[in-house]
């Protein structure tokens, strides 16, 4: 491929996620990136986002792909990620695709194969890998400030408009178009982060519930997952899309040499305790004095998406493979699907059992007849 000096992006999908990415942020423009084109099957969304961001609006998919774009930012429902990634790659364009990679492992494999075959750069837009607070945590973990992690707790709660659950036509949280409820939609972020910090998962146990009486095509809005990593670390992931507060994330890591508390609703998202000699304050809780770019939701999302877009553009310009590999993104989907399988089995399920299931039956079978697995908790709740 010819060397270029600036990556010209087109977007597919002009919905909610487009507002998080660089094109929705006027602050801090990056000379490496220019958004020039958009395609959506919904004319209203297409025209609104194109007009606001001065993009050429395409209603013809092939013409969009043939236009003067180098890369596509894919912002569409999950069941379309594989099919559209294949088409974008075949057209010779680089692909930055929103999380989760896809609804099944087989679809993930198709995406990896198509982008490798076409020789284009491919990254899943997992913004939790690009949050400055998470990158700081990763650095101090690598320096040994916390020692060996043996216990972790992580949470994502988001207030989603209840209509998103109650409307059967709205694709988010559906089994067929969303690949499941909150475990797929939000849990995949947490798993991608934990895998980065802790390595490979050995086994899982998950419980799913509905706190809203959503239609039968919708998955769980609330869940808890317990994971055991191969390192021996045990972890709980709490997830809900019906919390009354706006989107927030928090994580607690306990290690043999220290503790990290992270909460994105705090002004400084990190508190650290470490017995390591190089820690900023040894043996007492402190917040790092170096500035960590941060702001409560929606800022921490727009900050991370801006870094993610910039990083992917740099990979294209410098001809480097992204550090967050498609295989790692696939592994996050694998842990999500393992969690669903454990909920269905009603017992702890190992990654080996999951891989056997995947081989024999295919991962698209996991969410089949899943509805009875979800506890109907809404009967007990007074909203
Ligand atoms: N990283 C994050 O923080 C974050 C936040 C929100 C959403 N997301 C992800 O972004 C993606 C999009 O989610 P969203 O919330 O923006 O959804 P959305 O429903 O708000 O927008 C999706 C858009 O895709 C369009 N679309 C549907 N089918 C299409 C097709 N065949 N061709 C072209 N356009 C099509 C729709 O018309 C709509 O405009 C999902 O993968 C989601 O998980 C990520």
PDB file of C-alpha atoms and ligand atoms in Angstrom, residues 12-17 20 39-42 45 75-78 80-81 84 98-100 125 127 171-172 189 301, ligand 1:
ATOM      1  CA  UNK A  12     -20.445   3.516   8.713  1.00  0.00           C
ATOM      2  CA  UNK A  13     -23.193   4.078  11.270  1.00  0.00           C
ATOM      3  CA  UNK A  14     -24.223   7.570  12.359  1.00  0.00           C
ATOM      4  CA  UNK A  15     -25.815   6.714  15.714  1.00  0.00           C
ATOM      5  CA  UNK A  16     -24.859   7.224  19.333  1.00  0.00           C
ATOM      6  CA  UNK A  17     -21.233   6.000  19.177  1.00  0.00           C
ATOM      7  CA  UNK A  20     -17.722   9.699  21.202  1.00  0.00           C
ATOM      8  CA  UNK A  39     -22.710   5.964   5.166  1.00  0.00           C
ATOM      9  CA  UNK A  40     -25.859   4.866   6.995  1.00  0.00           C
ATOM     10  CA  UNK A  41     -29.068   3.157   5.956  1.00  0.00           C
ATOM     11  CA  UNK A  42     -30.985   5.646   8.095  1.00  0.00           C
ATOM     12  CA  UNK A  45     -29.000   9.880  11.087  1.00  0.00           C
ATOM     13  CA  UNK A  75     -20.249   1.936  14.284  1.00  0.00           C
ATOM     14  CA  UNK A  76     -23.112  -0.444  13.616  1.00  0.00           C
ATOM     15  CA  UNK A  77     -25.097  -3.134  15.501  1.00  0.00           C
ATOM     16  CA  UNK A  78     -22.955  -6.085  16.571  1.00  0.00           C
ATOM     17  CA  UNK A  80     -23.191  -6.621  11.257  1.00  0.00           C
ATOM     18  CA  UNK A  81     -19.557  -6.308  12.382  1.00  0.00           C
ATOM     19  CA  UNK A  84     -19.201  -5.302   6.972  1.00  0.00           C
ATOM     20  CA  UNK A  98     -16.396  -0.764  17.584  1.00  0.00           C
ATOM     21  CA  UNK A  99     -16.551  -3.312  20.404  1.00  0.00           C
ATOM     22  CA  UNK A 100     -17.517  -6.112  20.869  1.00  0.00           C
ATOM     23  CA  UNK A 125     -12.189   0.056  19.161  1.00  0.00           C
ATOM     24  CA  UNK A 127     -11.782   2.314  24.433  1.00  0.00           C
ATOM     25  CA  UNK A 171     -31.251  -3.616  18.560  1.00  0.00           C
ATOM     26  CA  UNK A 172     -29.089  -3.011  21.678  1.00  0.00           C
ATOM     27  CA  UNK A 189     -15.088  -3.784  28.064  1.00  0.00           C
ATOM     28  CA  UNK A 301     -15.309   8.126  26.945  1.00  0.00           C
TER      29      UNK A 301
HETATM   30  N1  LIG B   1     -16.970   2.222  23.154  1.00  0.00           N
HETATM   31  C1  LIG B   1     -18.054   2.785  23.568  1.00  0.00           C
HETATM   32  O1  LIG B   1     -18.016   3.458  24.551  1.00  0.00           O
HETATM   33  C2  LIG B   1     -19.351   2.621  22.830  1.00  0.00           C
HETATM   34  C3  LIG B   1     -20.453   3.387  23.174  1.00  0.00           C
HETATM   35  C4  LIG B   1     -21.629   3.218  22.442  1.00  0.00           C
HETATM   36  C5  LIG B   1     -21.680   2.274  21.427  1.00  0.00           C
HETATM   37  N2  LIG B   1     -20.585   1.543  21.139  1.00  0.00           N
HETATM   38  C6  LIG B   1     -20.589   0.546  20.062  1.00  0.00           C
HETATM   39  O2  LIG B   1     -20.776   1.237  18.813  1.00  0.00           O
HETATM   40  C7  LIG B   1     -21.531   0.437  17.904  1.00  0.00           C
HETATM   41  C8  LIG B   1     -22.769   1.211  17.484  1.00  0.00           C
HETATM   42  O3  LIG B   1     -23.583   1.448  18.620  1.00  0.00           O
HETATM   43  P1  LIG B   1     -24.532   2.748  18.724  1.00  0.00           P
HETATM   44  O4  LIG B   1     -24.904   2.857  20.151  1.00  0.00           O
HETATM   45  O5  LIG B   1     -23.946   3.888  18.026  1.00  0.00           O
HETATM   46  O6  LIG B   1     -25.804   2.230  17.913  1.00  0.00           O
HETATM   47  P2  LIG B   1     -26.940   3.128  17.284  1.00  0.00           P
HETATM   48  O7  LIG B   1     -28.132   2.265  17.154  1.00  0.00           O
HETATM   49  O8  LIG B   1     -27.051   4.408  18.040  1.00  0.00           O
HETATM   50  O9  LIG B   1     -26.360   3.482  15.836  1.00  0.00           O
HETATM   51  C9  LIG B   1     -26.153   2.491  14.861  1.00  0.00           C
HETATM   52  C10 LIG B   1     -26.265   3.145  13.484  1.00  0.00           C
HETATM   53  O10 LIG B   1     -25.965   2.130  12.512  1.00  0.00           O
HETATM   54  C11 LIG B   1     -26.878   2.279  11.432  1.00  0.00           C
HETATM   55  N3  LIG B   1     -26.985   1.028  10.690  1.00  0.00           N
HETATM   56  C12 LIG B   1     -27.697  -0.085  11.003  1.00  0.00           C
HETATM   57  N4  LIG B   1     -27.548  -1.017  10.051  1.00  0.00           N
HETATM   58  C13 LIG B   1     -26.712  -0.488   9.121  1.00  0.00           C
HETATM   59  C14 LIG B   1     -26.176  -0.972   7.902  1.00  0.00           C
HETATM   60  N5  LIG B   1     -26.468  -2.203   7.432  1.00  0.00           N
HETATM   61  N6  LIG B   1     -25.364  -0.165   7.195  1.00  0.00           N
HETATM   62  C15 LIG B   1     -25.083   1.097   7.634  1.00  0.00           C
HETATM   63  N7  LIG B   1     -25.569   1.602   8.784  1.00  0.00           N
HETATM   64  C16 LIG B   1     -26.371   0.814   9.517  1.00  0.00           C
HETATM   65  C17 LIG B   1     -28.173   2.703  12.097  1.00  0.00           C
HETATM   66  O11 LIG B   1     -29.076   3.280  11.186  1.00  0.00           O
HETATM   67  C18 LIG B   1     -27.664   3.671  13.164  1.00  0.00           C
HETATM   68  O12 LIG B   1     -27.594   4.998  12.680  1.00  0.00           O
HETATM   69  C19 LIG B   1     -21.799  -0.858  18.674  1.00  0.00           C
HETATM   70  O13 LIG B   1     -20.780  -1.765  18.367  1.00  0.00           O
HETATM   71  C20 LIG B   1     -21.724  -0.447  20.125  1.00  0.00           C
HETATM   72  O14 LIG B   1     -21.439  -1.483  21.034  1.00  0.00           O
HETATM   73  C21 LIG B   1     -19.425   1.712  21.821  1.00  0.00           C
END
